[in-house]
Short mmCIF file of C-alpha atoms in Angstrom, two decimals:
data_model
loop_
_atom_site.label_atom_id
_atom_site.label_comp_id
_atom_site.label_asym_id
_atom_site.label_seq_id
_atom_site.Cartn_x
_atom_site.Cartn_y
_atom_site.Cartn_z
CA UNK I 194 3.07 -15.98 -18.34
CA UNK I 195 1.78 -19.00 -20.22
CA UNK I 196 3.11 -20.18 -22.54
CA UNK I 197 6.56 -18.97 -21.52
CA UNK I 198 8.86 -17.87 -24.32
CA UNK I 199 12.60 -18.55 -24.46
CA UNK I 200 13.26 -14.84 -25.04
CA UNK I 201 11.16 -12.26 -23.23
CA UNK I 202 11.61 -8.93 -21.44
CA UNK I 203 14.41 -8.22 -23.88
CA UNK I 204 13.39 -4.57 -24.19
CA UNK I 205 14.14 -3.73 -20.56
CA UNK I 206 16.24 -6.50 -19.03
CA UNK I 207 19.52 -4.60 -19.51
CA UNK I 208 18.15 -1.53 -17.72
CA UNK I 209 16.77 -3.76 -14.97
CA UNK I 210 20.09 -5.49 -14.37
CA UNK I 211 21.95 -2.18 -14.46
CA UNK I 212 19.61 -0.83 -11.77
CA UNK I 213 20.11 -3.97 -9.70
CA UNK I 214 23.91 -3.75 -10.03
CA UNK I 215 23.86 -0.09 -9.07
CA UNK I 216 21.73 -0.83 -5.99
CA UNK I 217 24.01 -3.65 -4.85
CA UNK I 218 27.13 -1.59 -5.41
CA UNK I 219 26.03 1.44 -3.41
CA UNK I 220 25.17 -0.13 -0.09
CA UNK I 221 27.42 -1.30 2.71
CA UNK I 222 24.80 -3.32 4.54
CA UNK I 223 21.71 -5.20 3.50
CA UNK I 224 19.91 -4.39 6.75
CA UNK I 225 17.47 -1.82 5.31
CA UNK I 226 17.02 -3.17 1.79
CA UNK I 227 17.73 -6.86 2.22
CA UNK I 228 14.17 -7.96 1.47
CA UNK I 229 13.90 -6.03 -1.78
CA UNK I 230 17.36 -7.03 -2.99
CA UNK I 231 16.70 -10.68 -2.15
CA UNK I 232 13.47 -10.47 -4.10
CA UNK I 233 15.20 -8.83 -7.08
CA UNK I 234 18.07 -11.33 -6.95
CA UNK I 235 15.82 -14.40 -6.82
CA UNK I 236 13.58 -13.18 -9.65
CA UNK I 237 16.54 -12.32 -11.89
CA UNK I 238 18.27 -15.60 -11.12
CA UNK I 239 15.17 -17.53 -12.08
CA UNK I 240 14.71 -15.37 -15.17
CA UNK I 241 18.20 -16.14 -16.45
CA UNK I 242 17.75 -19.84 -15.74
CA UNK I 243 14.67 -19.88 -17.98
CA UNK I 244 15.72 -17.66 -20.89
CA UNK I 245 17.67 -18.52 -24.02
CA UNK I 246 20.96 -17.34 -25.46
CA UNK I 247 20.01 -14.13 -27.20
CA UNK I 248 23.03 -11.74 -27.27
CA UNK I 249 21.17 -9.13 -25.21
CA UNK I 250 20.27 -11.72 -22.59
CA UNK I 251 23.78 -13.14 -22.49
CA UNK I 252 25.24 -9.70 -21.78
CA UNK I 253 22.64 -9.03 -19.11
CA UNK I 254 23.24 -12.43 -17.54
CA UNK I 255 27.00 -11.80 -17.34
CA UNK I 256 26.37 -8.42 -15.73
CA UNK I 257 24.05 -10.00 -13.16
CA UNK I 258 26.51 -12.77 -12.32
CA UNK I 259 29.27 -10.21 -11.76
CA UNK I 260 27.32 -8.54 -8.97
CA UNK I 261 28.08 -8.94 -5.30
CA UNK I 262 26.48 -12.22 -4.16
CA UNK I 263 23.44 -12.16 -1.92
CA UNK I 264 22.59 -14.86 0.59
CA UNK I 265 19.93 -17.18 -0.76
CA UNK I 266 19.04 -18.85 2.52
CA UNK I 267 15.35 -19.44 3.18
CA UNK I 268 12.48 -19.53 0.73
CA UNK I 269 12.96 -18.25 -2.80
CA UNK I 270 11.07 -15.05 -3.55
CA UNK I 271 9.85 -16.04 -6.97
CA UNK I 272 6.45 -16.85 -8.50
CA UNK I 273 4.84 -19.81 -6.75
CA UNK I 274 1.68 -21.87 -6.79
CA UNK I 275 -0.74 -20.85 -4.05
CA UNK I 276 -1.84 -23.51 -1.61
CA UNK I 277 -5.59 -23.67 -2.15
CA UNK I 278 -6.11 -26.86 -0.17
CA UNK I 279 -7.11 -25.08 3.04
CA UNK I 280 -9.54 -22.29 3.84
CA UNK I 281 -8.21 -18.96 5.18
CA UNK I 282 -10.52 -19.44 8.18
CA UNK I 283 -12.76 -16.45 7.48
CA UNK I 284 -16.17 -17.24 6.06
CA UNK I 285 -18.13 -14.93 3.80
CA UNK I 286 -20.64 -14.37 6.59
CA UNK I 287 -17.81 -13.43 8.98
CA UNK I 288 -16.46 -10.92 6.51
CA UNK I 289 -19.86 -9.49 5.69
CA UNK I 290 -20.50 -9.02 9.39
CA UNK I 291 -17.20 -7.18 9.71
CA UNK I 292 -18.13 -4.90 6.81
CA UNK I 293 -21.51 -4.14 8.40
CA UNK I 294 -20.08 -3.51 11.88
CA UNK I 295 -17.49 -1.12 10.48
CA UNK I 296 -18.84 2.39 10.42
CA UNK I 297 -17.31 5.85 10.24
CA UNK I 298 -16.77 6.85 13.86
CA UNK I 299 -16.13 10.41 14.97
CA UNK I 300 -16.46 10.03 18.72
CA UNK I 301 -13.64 8.24 20.49
CA UNK I 302 -12.72 7.34 24.04
CA UNK I 303 -9.89 9.21 25.74
CA UNK I 304 -7.81 6.04 25.59
CA UNK I 305 -4.29 5.64 24.29
CA UNK I 306 -4.12 3.66 21.07
CA UNK I 307 -1.32 1.11 21.19
CA UNK I 308 1.19 1.66 18.42
CA UNK I 309 1.47 -2.10 18.04
CA UNK I 310 -2.12 -2.18 16.80
CA UNK I 311 -1.42 0.58 14.29
CA UNK I 312 1.64 -1.31 13.07
CA UNK I 313 -0.33 -4.54 12.68
CA UNK I 314 -2.96 -2.74 10.64
CA UNK I 315 -0.26 -1.27 8.38
CA UNK I 316 1.26 -4.72 7.91
CA UNK I 317 -2.13 -5.91 6.67
CA UNK I 318 -2.42 -2.85 4.43
CA UNK I 319 0.91 -3.79 2.87
CA UNK I 320 -0.72 -6.98 1.56
CA UNK I 321 -3.19 -4.97 -0.53
CA UNK I 322 -2.96 -5.22 -4.32
CA UNK I 323 -0.63 -2.65 -5.84
CA UNK I 324 0.25 -2.07 -9.49
CA UNK I 325 3.51 -3.94 -10.17
CA UNK I 326 3.80 -4.24 -6.37
CA UNK I 327 5.24 -0.73 -6.21
CA UNK I 328 3.34 0.22 -3.03
CA UNK I 329 3.72 3.95 -3.80
CA UNK I 330 2.59 5.20 -0.41
CA UNK I 331 3.60 5.67 3.21
CA UNK I 332 1.47 5.91 6.36
CA UNK I 333 2.25 9.08 8.32
CA UNK I 334 0.90 8.46 11.82
CA UNK I 335 0.32 11.13 14.47
CA UNK I 336 -0.54 10.35 18.09
CA UNK I 337 0.81 13.47 19.81
CA UNK I 338 -2.31 15.52 20.70
CA UNK I 339 -0.86 18.83 19.51
CA UNK I 340 0.25 17.39 16.19
CA UNK I 341 -3.01 15.48 15.76
CA UNK I 342 -5.06 18.67 16.06
CA UNK I 343 -2.76 20.58 13.73
CA UNK I 344 -2.70 17.94 10.98
CA UNK I 345 -6.34 16.86 11.38
CA UNK I 346 -7.46 20.46 10.96
CA UNK I 347 -5.97 20.65 7.47
CA UNK I 348 -8.58 18.65 5.52
CA UNK I 349 -12.11 19.97 5.43
CA UNK I 350 -14.86 18.32 7.46
CA UNK I 351 -13.17 17.72 10.84
CA UNK I 352 -14.12 20.97 12.58
CA UNK I 353 -16.82 19.41 14.74
CA UNK I 354 -14.77 16.57 16.20
CA UNK I 355 -11.08 17.39 15.67
CA UNK I 356 -10.51 17.68 19.43
CA UNK I 357 -11.78 14.13 19.90
CA UNK I 358 -9.33 12.33 17.57
CA UNK I 359 -6.66 10.21 19.36
CA UNK I 360 -4.68 9.20 16.26
CA UNK I 361 -4.61 10.76 12.83
CA UNK I 362 -3.14 9.01 9.80
CA UNK I 363 -2.24 10.62 6.50
CA UNK I 364 -1.64 8.21 3.65
CA UNK I 365 0.90 9.93 1.44
CA UNK I 366 1.45 8.87 -2.17
CA UNK I 367 4.98 8.92 -3.54
CA UNK I 368 5.28 9.49 -7.28
CA UNK I 369 8.96 8.45 -7.14
CA UNK I 370 7.75 4.85 -7.34
CA UNK I 371 6.34 5.45 -10.83
CA UNK I 372 8.03 6.29 -14.09
CA UNK I 373 5.33 6.64 -16.74
CA UNK I 374 2.68 9.29 -17.36
CA UNK I 375 -0.01 6.60 -17.49
CA UNK I 376 0.72 5.73 -13.85
CA UNK I 377 0.28 9.20 -12.34
CA UNK I 378 -3.04 8.27 -10.68
CA UNK I 379 -1.81 5.03 -9.13
CA UNK I 380 -0.85 6.65 -5.84
CA UNK I 381 -4.55 7.35 -5.29
CA UNK I 382 -5.74 3.91 -6.37
CA UNK I 383 -3.11 1.90 -4.51
CA UNK I 384 -3.25 4.18 -1.47
CA UNK I 385 -7.04 3.76 -1.26
CA UNK I 386 -6.79 -0.02 -1.52
CA UNK I 387 -4.30 0.00 1.34
CA UNK I 388 -6.55 2.33 3.34
CA UNK I 389 -9.47 -0.10 3.22
CA UNK I 390 -7.31 -3.00 4.37
CA UNK I 391 -5.99 -0.84 7.20
CA UNK I 392 -9.54 0.04 8.23
CA UNK I 393 -10.68 -3.59 8.40
CA UNK I 394 -7.52 -4.62 10.27
CA UNK I 395 -8.09 -1.84 12.80
CA UNK I 396 -11.70 -2.92 13.29
CA UNK I 397 -10.67 -6.49 14.14
CA UNK I 398 -8.51 -5.07 16.95
CA UNK I 399 -11.29 -3.06 18.56
CA UNK I 400 -10.36 0.22 16.87
CA UNK I 401 -12.67 2.34 14.79
CA UNK I 402 -11.85 4.75 12.01
CA UNK I 403 -13.28 7.60 10.01
CA UNK I 404 -12.17 8.29 6.47
CA UNK I 405 -11.40 11.96 5.95
CA UNK I 406 -11.32 12.62 2.24
CA UNK I 407 -8.53 14.82 1.02
CA UNK I 408 -9.71 17.84 -1.01
CA UNK I 409 -8.03 18.42 -4.37
CA UNK I 410 -7.43 22.10 -3.69
CA UNK I 411 -4.06 23.73 -4.34
CA UNK I 412 -4.04 25.76 -1.13
CA UNK I 413 -4.75 22.62 0.91
CA UNK I 414 -2.02 20.69 -0.88
CA UNK I 415 0.44 23.42 0.07
CA UNK I 416 -0.80 23.51 3.66
CA UNK I 417 -0.37 19.75 4.17
CA UNK I 418 2.97 19.74 2.37
CA UNK I 419 4.22 22.37 4.81
CA UNK I 420 2.81 20.57 7.86
CA UNK I 421 4.31 17.20 6.93
CA UNK I 422 7.44 18.43 5.17
CA UNK I 423 6.45 16.58 2.02
CA UNK I 424 8.86 16.16 -0.87
CA UNK I 425 7.87 17.66 -4.25
CA UNK I 426 6.72 14.24 -5.51
CA UNK I 427 4.54 13.45 -2.47
CA UNK I 428 0.77 13.98 -2.33
CA UNK I 429 -1.83 13.35 0.39
CA UNK I 430 -4.18 10.56 -0.69
CA UNK I 431 -6.48 9.92 2.26
CA UNK I 432 -6.70 10.75 5.96
CA UNK I 433 -7.99 8.51 8.73
CA UNK I 434 -9.10 9.28 12.26
CA UNK I 435 -8.38 6.27 14.49
CA UNK I 436 -9.27 5.39 18.07
CA UNK I 437 -11.35 3.33 20.47
CA UNK I 438 -15.01 4.12 19.77
CA UNK I 439 -17.10 5.85 22.40
CA UNK I 440 -20.12 3.54 22.86
CA UNK I 441 -22.34 6.55 23.57
CA UNK I 442 -21.30 8.31 20.37
CA UNK I 443 -23.76 8.24 17.49
CA UNK I 444 -22.93 7.21 13.94
CA UNK I 445 -24.84 8.23 10.85
CA UNK I 446 -27.23 5.73 9.29
CA UNK I 447 -25.83 4.81 5.90
CA UNK I 448 -28.38 3.86 3.28
CA UNK I 449 -26.46 1.74 0.79
CA UNK I 450 -27.37 1.40 -2.86
CA UNK I 451 -29.12 -1.80 -3.86
CA UNK I 452 -27.34 -4.59 -5.69
CA UNK I 453 -29.25 -3.77 -8.87
CA UNK I 454 -27.95 -0.20 -8.68
CA UNK I 455 -24.37 -1.28 -8.17
CA UNK I 456 -23.99 -4.23 -10.54
CA UNK I 457 -24.34 -4.63 -14.30
CA UNK I 458 -23.51 -7.87 -16.16
CA UNK I 459 -22.46 -7.90 -19.82
CA UNK I 460 -24.17 -4.69 -20.83
CA UNK I 461 -22.32 -2.93 -23.69
#
């Protein structure tokens, strides 16, 4: 924040450090959580180097320094200034063309979808904006034909083409990443942002997708929870059919709203 104060985050720094200390103390290897712990360590270390000598901060700093040390090799995972000197290499026209080429596809080739392409698309989805970077979702991917048909039959609207889906993805929101009542809808917002990034990333690799909206119906929630073995705090957010598009398959013409219908400037 600017301007930066000498004392800030005082209301929750003790709880934060306690959580960090507990996480460090209950693992025997950093293999699975190394990235997150490195991130937490670097941010806290920078925080304590910038803050003053308030009694609460002093106690929290001592607690942090007593924790098991973490390797600080490589780049620091702290706030940084973006390098805006070079273009990302994708022009507006390129991106607009991608958005116009992308269409909801329901007819796919009987061709195996490489898992590497799915993984790459998920890696792009992970870069999507997420409230407080919580990323409260997981991609459940199915490419076994029997499982695909079973899971893809759960949401409404797939009856006519369910047998033609090579890969079916269920984006599952995890409420465990949130702690406040005000955040209860974030799994749907963050999960949808990640879904769109996944869709564009798939399209650049020759794959097409079809969004399958998840119905907010209690019986359907129970059905999907049973199929996927969801925990009590997990909810389906969005489903995606994925595959190589059949060039002979038709797609619906989509009449988009005009700019004047979609945009309003400074109107109270």
